[in-house]
Short mmCIF file of C-alpha atoms and ligand atoms in Angstrom, two decimals:
data_model
loop_
_atom_site.label_atom_id
_atom_site.label_comp_id
_atom_site.label_asym_id
_atom_site.label_seq_id
_atom_site.Cartn_x
_atom_site.Cartn_y
_atom_site.Cartn_z
CA MET A 74 -78.61 22.87 44.61
CA ASN A 75 -81.93 24.41 43.98
CA ILE A 76 -82.03 25.26 40.32
CA LEU A 77 -84.58 27.33 38.37
CA ILE A 78 -84.51 26.59 34.62
CA VAL A 79 -86.37 29.16 32.95
CA GLY A 80 -87.36 27.56 29.27
CA GLY A 81 -87.03 24.05 30.58
CA ALA A 82 -89.54 22.43 28.53
CA GLY A 83 -87.70 23.47 25.23
CA TYR A 84 -84.84 21.71 23.30
CA ILE A 85 -81.83 22.71 25.10
CA GLY A 86 -83.55 23.39 28.44
CA SER A 87 -85.21 19.95 28.72
CA HIS A 88 -81.71 18.09 28.20
CA MET A 89 -80.32 20.52 30.90
CA VAL A 90 -83.19 19.71 33.36
CA LYS A 91 -82.45 15.75 32.85
CA MET A 92 -78.78 16.25 33.40
CA LEU A 93 -78.93 18.51 36.50
CA SER A 94 -81.60 16.24 37.92
CA GLN A 95 -79.39 13.20 37.24
CA VAL A 96 -76.59 14.59 39.42
CA GLY A 97 -78.79 15.38 42.24
CA HIS A 98 -79.71 18.94 41.88
CA HIS A 99 -83.33 19.92 42.44
CA VAL A 100 -84.86 21.53 39.36
CA CYS A 101 -87.54 23.58 38.90
CA VAL A 102 -88.63 24.50 35.37
CA LEU A 103 -90.65 27.75 34.59
CA ASP A 104 -91.91 27.71 31.04
CA ASN A 105 -95.04 29.47 29.20
CA LEU A 106 -95.21 26.31 26.80
CA THR A 107 -95.30 28.68 23.93
CA THR A 108 -92.68 26.75 22.06
CA GLY A 109 -91.85 24.16 24.64
CA PHE A 110 -93.62 20.75 25.58
CA ARG A 111 -95.06 19.58 28.64
CA GLU A 112 -94.15 16.00 27.87
CA GLN A 113 -90.27 17.22 27.65
CA VAL A 114 -90.07 17.77 31.30
CA LYS A 115 -89.28 14.41 32.35
CA TYR A 116 -87.60 15.47 35.80
CA GLY A 117 -87.95 18.07 38.43
CA GLU A 118 -91.02 20.13 38.74
CA LEU A 119 -92.71 22.21 35.83
CA VAL A 120 -94.34 25.88 36.63
CA VAL A 121 -96.29 26.87 33.65
CA GLY A 122 -96.08 30.51 33.70
CA ASP A 123 -94.62 33.66 32.17
CA LEU A 124 -91.77 36.14 32.75
CA GLN A 125 -94.16 38.88 32.43
CA ASP A 126 -96.14 37.66 35.47
CA LEU A 127 -93.98 39.55 38.07
CA SER A 128 -96.66 38.44 41.04
CA LEU A 129 -95.96 34.73 39.87
CA MET A 130 -92.04 35.47 39.75
CA GLU A 131 -92.39 36.97 43.23
CA THR A 132 -94.11 33.91 44.61
CA LEU A 133 -91.67 31.60 42.98
CA PHE A 134 -88.50 33.32 44.28
CA LYS A 135 -89.94 33.53 47.87
CA ALA A 136 -90.37 29.73 47.91
CA GLY A 137 -87.83 28.55 45.62
CA ALA A 138 -84.63 29.81 47.63
CA PHE A 139 -82.68 29.28 44.38
CA ASP A 140 -79.08 28.97 44.35
CA ALA A 141 -78.75 29.60 40.56
CA VAL A 142 -80.99 30.44 37.25
CA MET A 143 -80.53 29.09 33.97
CA HIS A 144 -82.37 30.97 31.39
CA PHE A 145 -83.44 29.07 28.07
CA ALA A 146 -86.72 31.01 27.33
CA ALA A 147 -86.24 33.03 24.18
CA ASN A 148 -87.48 33.35 20.74
CA SER A 149 -84.75 32.18 18.31
CA LEU A 150 -86.05 32.52 14.73
CA VAL A 151 -84.13 34.91 12.63
CA GLY A 152 -86.48 35.77 10.09
CA GLU A 153 -89.21 36.15 12.45
CA SER A 154 -86.81 38.36 14.30
CA VAL A 155 -86.54 40.82 11.33
CA SER A 156 -90.45 40.80 10.47
CA ASN A 157 -91.32 40.91 14.28
CA PRO A 158 -88.84 42.64 16.06
CA ALA A 159 -91.21 43.83 18.81
CA LYS A 160 -91.67 40.34 19.82
CA TYR A 161 -88.06 39.65 19.93
CA TYR A 162 -87.29 42.77 22.07
CA ARG A 163 -90.18 42.31 24.32
CA ASN A 164 -89.45 38.43 25.09
CA ASN A 165 -85.68 38.19 25.03
CA VAL A 166 -85.02 41.68 26.45
CA ALA A 167 -87.92 43.11 28.51
CA ASN A 168 -89.03 39.65 29.97
CA THR A 169 -85.16 38.76 30.57
CA LEU A 170 -84.90 41.94 32.73
CA ASN A 171 -87.73 40.86 34.77
CA LEU A 172 -86.04 37.74 35.55
CA LEU A 173 -82.80 39.62 36.16
CA ASP A 174 -84.57 42.02 38.58
CA VAL A 175 -86.47 39.37 40.60
CA MET A 176 -82.91 37.77 41.24
CA VAL A 177 -81.67 40.80 42.39
CA ARG A 178 -84.37 41.46 44.42
CA HIS A 179 -84.12 37.81 46.23
CA ASN A 180 -80.05 38.03 46.34
CA VAL A 181 -79.72 35.09 43.90
CA LYS A 182 -76.21 35.51 42.30
CA ASN A 183 -75.88 32.89 39.89
CA PHE A 184 -77.04 33.38 36.12
CA ILE A 185 -76.36 31.17 33.15
CA PHE A 186 -77.61 32.83 30.02
CA SER A 187 -78.15 31.31 26.58
CA SER A 188 -76.37 33.47 24.33
CA THR A 189 -75.71 32.97 20.71
CA ALA A 190 -73.27 33.23 17.74
CA ALA A 191 -75.71 35.54 15.99
CA THR A 192 -74.50 38.20 18.35
CA PHE A 193 -71.36 38.45 16.01
CA GLY A 194 -73.01 39.05 12.84
CA GLU A 195 -70.89 38.74 9.57
CA PRO A 196 -67.80 37.06 10.66
CA GLU A 197 -64.65 39.08 10.15
CA TYR A 198 -62.65 35.91 10.67
CA VAL A 199 -63.05 32.35 11.49
CA PRO A 200 -62.92 30.37 13.89
CA ILE A 201 -64.63 33.04 15.89
CA ASP A 202 -63.26 33.70 19.25
CA GLU A 203 -64.36 35.73 22.20
CA LYS A 204 -62.67 38.78 20.99
CA HIS A 205 -64.28 39.08 17.49
CA PRO A 206 -66.43 42.14 17.27
CA GLN A 207 -69.93 41.89 17.94
CA LYS A 208 -72.13 43.40 15.16
CA PRO A 209 -75.42 41.55 15.08
CA ILE A 210 -77.06 41.88 11.74
CA ASN A 211 -80.62 40.86 12.73
CA PRO A 212 -82.93 41.66 15.97
CA TYR A 213 -82.58 38.17 17.13
CA GLY A 214 -78.83 38.56 17.73
CA ALA A 215 -79.21 42.28 18.92
CA SER A 216 -81.62 41.03 21.54
CA LYS A 217 -79.05 38.60 23.23
CA LEU A 218 -76.41 41.08 23.08
CA ILE A 219 -78.30 43.60 24.85
CA ILE A 220 -78.64 41.11 27.54
CA GLU A 221 -74.86 40.34 27.61
CA ARG A 222 -74.41 43.96 28.04
CA ILE A 223 -76.74 44.40 30.74
CA LEU A 224 -75.37 41.36 32.73
CA GLN A 225 -72.11 43.48 32.68
CA ASP A 226 -73.71 46.19 34.60
CA TYR A 227 -75.80 44.20 36.65
CA ALA A 228 -72.64 42.36 37.79
CA GLN A 229 -70.88 45.61 38.69
CA ALA A 230 -73.84 47.34 40.38
CA TYR A 231 -75.67 44.32 42.04
CA GLY A 232 -72.92 41.53 42.39
CA LEU A 233 -74.80 39.46 39.88
CA ASN A 234 -72.48 36.75 38.74
CA SER A 235 -73.15 35.33 35.16
CA ILE A 236 -71.72 33.21 32.27
CA SER A 237 -73.05 33.83 28.92
CA LEU A 238 -72.88 31.06 26.50
CA ARG A 239 -72.79 31.63 22.71
CA TYR A 240 -74.13 28.86 20.92
CA PHE A 241 -73.10 27.90 17.52
CA ASN A 242 -75.42 25.04 16.01
CA ALA A 243 -77.11 22.77 18.71
CA CYS A 244 -78.08 19.53 17.61
CA GLY A 245 -78.18 15.68 18.19
CA ALA A 246 -80.43 14.22 20.93
CA ASP A 247 -80.32 12.71 24.22
CA PRO A 248 -77.86 9.85 24.13
CA ASP A 249 -80.28 7.58 25.90
CA GLY A 250 -83.01 8.40 23.62
CA GLU A 251 -85.27 9.93 26.05
CA LEU A 252 -85.38 13.20 24.64
CA GLY A 253 -84.59 15.35 21.50
CA GLU A 254 -85.44 18.25 19.22
CA CYS A 255 -89.03 19.25 18.78
CA HIS A 256 -89.67 22.50 17.17
CA ASP A 257 -92.84 23.76 15.50
CA PRO A 258 -92.17 24.97 13.09
CA GLU A 259 -88.93 23.14 12.58
CA THR A 260 -86.44 25.15 10.64
CA HIS A 261 -82.96 23.56 11.66
CA LEU A 262 -80.87 21.49 8.89
CA ILE A 263 -80.52 18.18 10.90
CA PRO A 264 -83.90 17.54 11.95
CA LEU A 265 -85.37 18.61 8.41
CA ILE A 266 -82.98 16.32 6.60
CA LEU A 267 -84.14 13.53 9.02
CA GLN A 268 -87.80 14.39 8.95
CA ALA A 269 -87.44 13.76 5.03
CA ALA A 270 -85.90 10.69 5.74
CA SER A 271 -88.61 9.29 7.90
CA GLY A 272 -91.48 10.31 5.80
CA ARG A 273 -92.52 13.10 7.79
CA ARG A 274 -91.75 15.53 5.05
CA LYS A 275 -91.53 15.32 1.44
CA SER A 276 -88.10 16.61 0.80
CA ILE A 277 -85.23 19.09 1.93
CA THR A 278 -84.00 22.16 0.15
CA VAL A 279 -80.67 22.99 0.03
CA PHE A 280 -80.48 27.08 0.62
CA GLY A 281 -77.86 28.11 -2.03
CA ARG A 282 -74.83 26.26 -3.71
CA ASP A 283 -73.11 29.50 -4.60
CA TYR A 284 -71.42 30.55 -1.37
CA PRO A 285 -67.41 30.92 -1.45
CA THR A 286 -66.90 27.45 0.37
CA GLU A 287 -65.42 24.13 -1.10
CA ASP A 288 -68.40 22.95 -2.05
CA GLY A 289 -70.52 25.99 -2.41
CA THR A 290 -72.97 25.27 0.54
CA CYS A 291 -72.67 27.01 3.94
CA VAL A 292 -70.45 25.82 6.69
CA ARG A 293 -71.66 25.63 10.14
CA ASP A 294 -70.29 24.48 13.57
CA TYR A 295 -72.49 21.48 15.00
CA ILE A 296 -72.41 20.94 18.54
CA HIS A 297 -74.19 17.97 20.45
CA ILE A 298 -76.92 19.13 22.89
CA TYR A 299 -75.04 16.64 25.41
CA ASP A 300 -72.14 18.51 25.09
CA LEU A 301 -73.67 21.79 25.07
CA CYS A 302 -75.32 20.98 28.51
CA CYS A 303 -72.11 19.70 29.86
CA ALA A 304 -70.86 23.19 29.32
CA HIS A 305 -73.56 24.84 31.15
CA ALA A 306 -73.06 22.23 34.06
CA GLN A 307 -69.18 23.17 34.09
CA ALA A 308 -70.21 26.91 33.79
CA LEU A 309 -72.43 26.56 36.95
CA ASN A 310 -69.45 25.04 38.76
CA ALA A 311 -67.17 27.70 37.61
CA LEU A 312 -69.66 30.30 39.16
CA VAL A 313 -70.72 28.38 42.35
CA GLU A 314 -67.58 26.53 43.34
CA GLY A 315 -65.08 28.33 41.42
CA GLY A 316 -66.15 31.66 42.79
CA GLU A 317 -66.18 33.10 39.06
CA GLN A 318 -67.13 36.74 39.34
CA GLY A 319 -68.65 39.24 37.13
CA ALA A 320 -69.93 38.56 33.61
CA SER A 321 -68.05 36.22 31.45
CA CYS A 322 -68.86 34.98 28.03
CA PHE A 323 -67.84 31.83 26.22
CA ASN A 324 -68.42 30.62 22.52
CA LEU A 325 -69.42 27.03 22.17
CA GLY A 326 -68.73 24.88 19.32
CA ASN A 327 -66.61 22.13 18.36
CA GLY A 328 -64.29 24.33 16.21
CA ALA A 329 -64.94 22.05 13.18
CA GLY A 330 -67.09 23.24 10.14
CA TYR A 331 -69.37 20.94 8.03
CA SER A 332 -70.89 22.28 4.95
CA VAL A 333 -74.56 21.48 4.47
CA GLN A 334 -73.70 18.93 1.66
CA GLN A 335 -71.41 17.34 4.03
CA VAL A 336 -74.23 17.12 6.75
CA LEU A 337 -76.50 15.76 3.92
CA ASP A 338 -73.74 12.96 2.97
CA VAL A 339 -73.47 12.03 6.64
CA ALA A 340 -76.98 11.69 7.13
CA GLU A 341 -77.88 9.79 4.05
CA LYS A 342 -75.29 7.14 5.39
CA VAL A 343 -76.86 6.94 8.70
CA VAL A 344 -80.44 6.56 7.59
CA ALA A 345 -79.44 4.20 4.79
CA GLN A 346 -79.01 1.69 7.57
CA ASP A 347 -82.90 1.77 7.91
CA SER A 348 -83.35 1.65 4.44
CA CYS A 349 -84.33 5.16 4.20
CA ARG A 350 -83.44 8.22 1.76
CA VAL A 351 -83.63 11.75 1.53
CA VAL A 352 -85.24 13.64 -1.49
CA VAL A 353 -83.00 16.79 -1.82
CA GLU A 354 -84.20 19.89 -3.63
CA GLU A 355 -82.37 23.06 -4.55
CA GLY A 356 -82.83 26.35 -3.23
CA GLU A 357 -82.11 30.01 -3.16
CA ARG A 358 -79.69 31.73 -0.48
CA ARG A 359 -81.66 32.23 2.93
CA ALA A 360 -81.45 35.67 3.87
CA GLY A 361 -78.96 36.36 6.57
CA ASP A 362 -76.97 33.46 6.27
CA PRO A 363 -73.16 34.00 6.61
CA ALA A 364 -71.14 31.47 4.52
CA VAL A 365 -68.92 30.27 7.26
CA LEU A 366 -69.72 30.33 11.06
CA VAL A 367 -67.01 28.15 13.08
CA ALA A 368 -66.30 28.58 16.81
CA ASP A 369 -62.98 28.85 18.53
CA ALA A 370 -64.21 27.31 21.81
CA SER A 371 -60.48 27.20 23.40
CA LEU A 372 -61.35 29.81 26.23
CA ALA A 373 -64.44 27.55 27.03
CA MET A 374 -62.23 24.24 27.25
CA GLU A 375 -59.50 26.02 29.12
CA GLU A 376 -61.45 28.16 31.89
CA LEU A 377 -64.49 25.72 32.27
CA LYS A 378 -62.67 22.52 32.08
CA TRP A 379 -65.11 21.50 28.97
CA THR A 380 -64.26 18.69 26.49
CA PRO A 381 -66.89 17.77 24.02
CA LEU A 382 -67.68 14.01 24.23
CA TYR A 383 -69.48 13.83 20.88
CA PRO A 384 -67.76 16.04 18.62
CA ASP A 385 -68.31 13.55 15.64
CA LEU A 386 -70.90 14.51 13.15
CA GLU A 387 -71.96 10.85 12.43
CA THR A 388 -72.72 10.05 16.13
CA ILE A 389 -74.60 13.60 16.43
CA ILE A 390 -76.83 12.72 13.49
CA GLU A 391 -77.31 8.68 14.74
CA HIS A 392 -78.67 10.12 18.00
CA ALA A 393 -80.84 12.47 16.33
CA TRP A 394 -81.92 9.87 14.09
CA GLU A 395 -82.92 7.55 16.78
CA TRP A 396 -85.11 10.26 18.30
CA GLU A 397 -86.63 10.93 14.71
CA LYS A 398 -87.62 7.37 14.45
CA LYS A 399 -89.31 7.42 17.50
CA LEU A 400 -91.25 10.56 16.67
CA ALA A 401 -92.07 9.11 13.37
CA GLY A 402 -93.21 6.05 14.95
CA PHE A 403 -90.70 3.47 13.50
CA LYS A 404 -90.79 0.08 14.89
CA LYS A 405 -87.68 -0.75 16.70
CA ALA A 406 -85.48 -2.65 14.17
CA VAL A 407 -84.97 -6.55 15.48
N1 UDP B 125 -80.33 24.88 5.51
C1 UDP B 125 -80.67 24.22 4.38
N2 UDP B 125 -81.98 23.98 4.37
C2 UDP B 125 -82.86 24.12 5.32
C3 UDP B 125 -82.39 24.67 6.42
C4 UDP B 125 -81.21 25.09 6.66
O1 UDP B 125 -79.83 24.34 3.43
O2 UDP B 125 -84.01 23.56 5.20
C5 UDP B 125 -78.92 25.54 5.84
C6 UDP B 125 -78.92 26.78 6.21
O3 UDP B 125 -78.95 27.84 5.20
C7 UDP B 125 -77.43 27.15 7.05
C8 UDP B 125 -77.37 25.75 7.66
O4 UDP B 125 -78.41 24.87 6.92
O5 UDP B 125 -76.69 27.20 6.14
C9 UDP B 125 -77.91 25.42 9.00
O6 UDP B 125 -79.35 26.09 9.09
P1 UDP B 125 -79.95 25.83 10.52
O7 UDP B 125 -81.14 26.61 10.17
O8 UDP B 125 -80.00 24.55 11.03
O9 UDP B 125 -79.02 26.73 11.60
P2 UDP B 125 -78.38 28.19 11.72
O10 UDP B 125 -77.25 28.18 11.17
O11 UDP B 125 -79.39 28.98 10.98
O12 UDP B 125 -78.33 28.72 13.15
#
């Protein structure tokens, strides 16, 4: 197939580009490189441009004859979305609308959308299934929920078929070691711990030990980037080959929660093999962090025929550590 991957130079998009290219699809990446990196696009072709550029989009869709579009290009920092909501509604909503409208004009019917657990807000129960009420508590989550809603109406009115995938905590790195997580600034727990271990930062701060969890730290559902991409590939199959119609949504996680302290413990074990250690500092709670976020991903497993290959946290961290050592310029162990 001919697939347009918007945001293919980012963390999740770049792994997706590799996976789809390796199974023989032709991939075109559209990325404005504001948060993505040219070097992360190792496969397919890269068009540097923005969803605001309507004439570029027209040209791209005229030439592209795309069978499907995957959309990863969004701003995703919760705190920033609170202080600068305009940026989030402009990019995550208005720019996505530009993309959907050009798809409708060019009769491209298959759309995979990166959504998020942040659309649920404060959990009313865990694990969170697709029936859980969606009451986002920040503009980031709200911006993604607006698109989920728009997709229902676009399916009805224009026959645009879509699958929205609500990610829990995407992490890990390409098992081949070719790609990995690159955010600037980095805000995510696992890469921050590993940067502290490699010496690229001084320490890691635990944001709160007074949560109502077993060890007092927040619990999250960490899903390997490879498994996340497999779920997208399965979703694409369901749309294109399985004839999945309308606008569906699936939660993506492992269904297992790990606390911040458990992540630290596993990471310390992994990095100790390279004689590295992590300096841990204690901090206040971070605003907007629910105590526990764990997915019930059984619907994706049943309907998309998806099974995570790397559910084990130690493997996830080992892959992320290989990538971090590469970034930090470690010599390969002999
Ligand atoms: N966290 C932390 N210190 C950090 C970064 C994150 O203690 O420097 C915690 C954070 O409070 C949350 C968990 O680690 O409970 C995962 O945070 P991350 O930002 O990786 O993902 P999120 O759950 O916000 O999507």
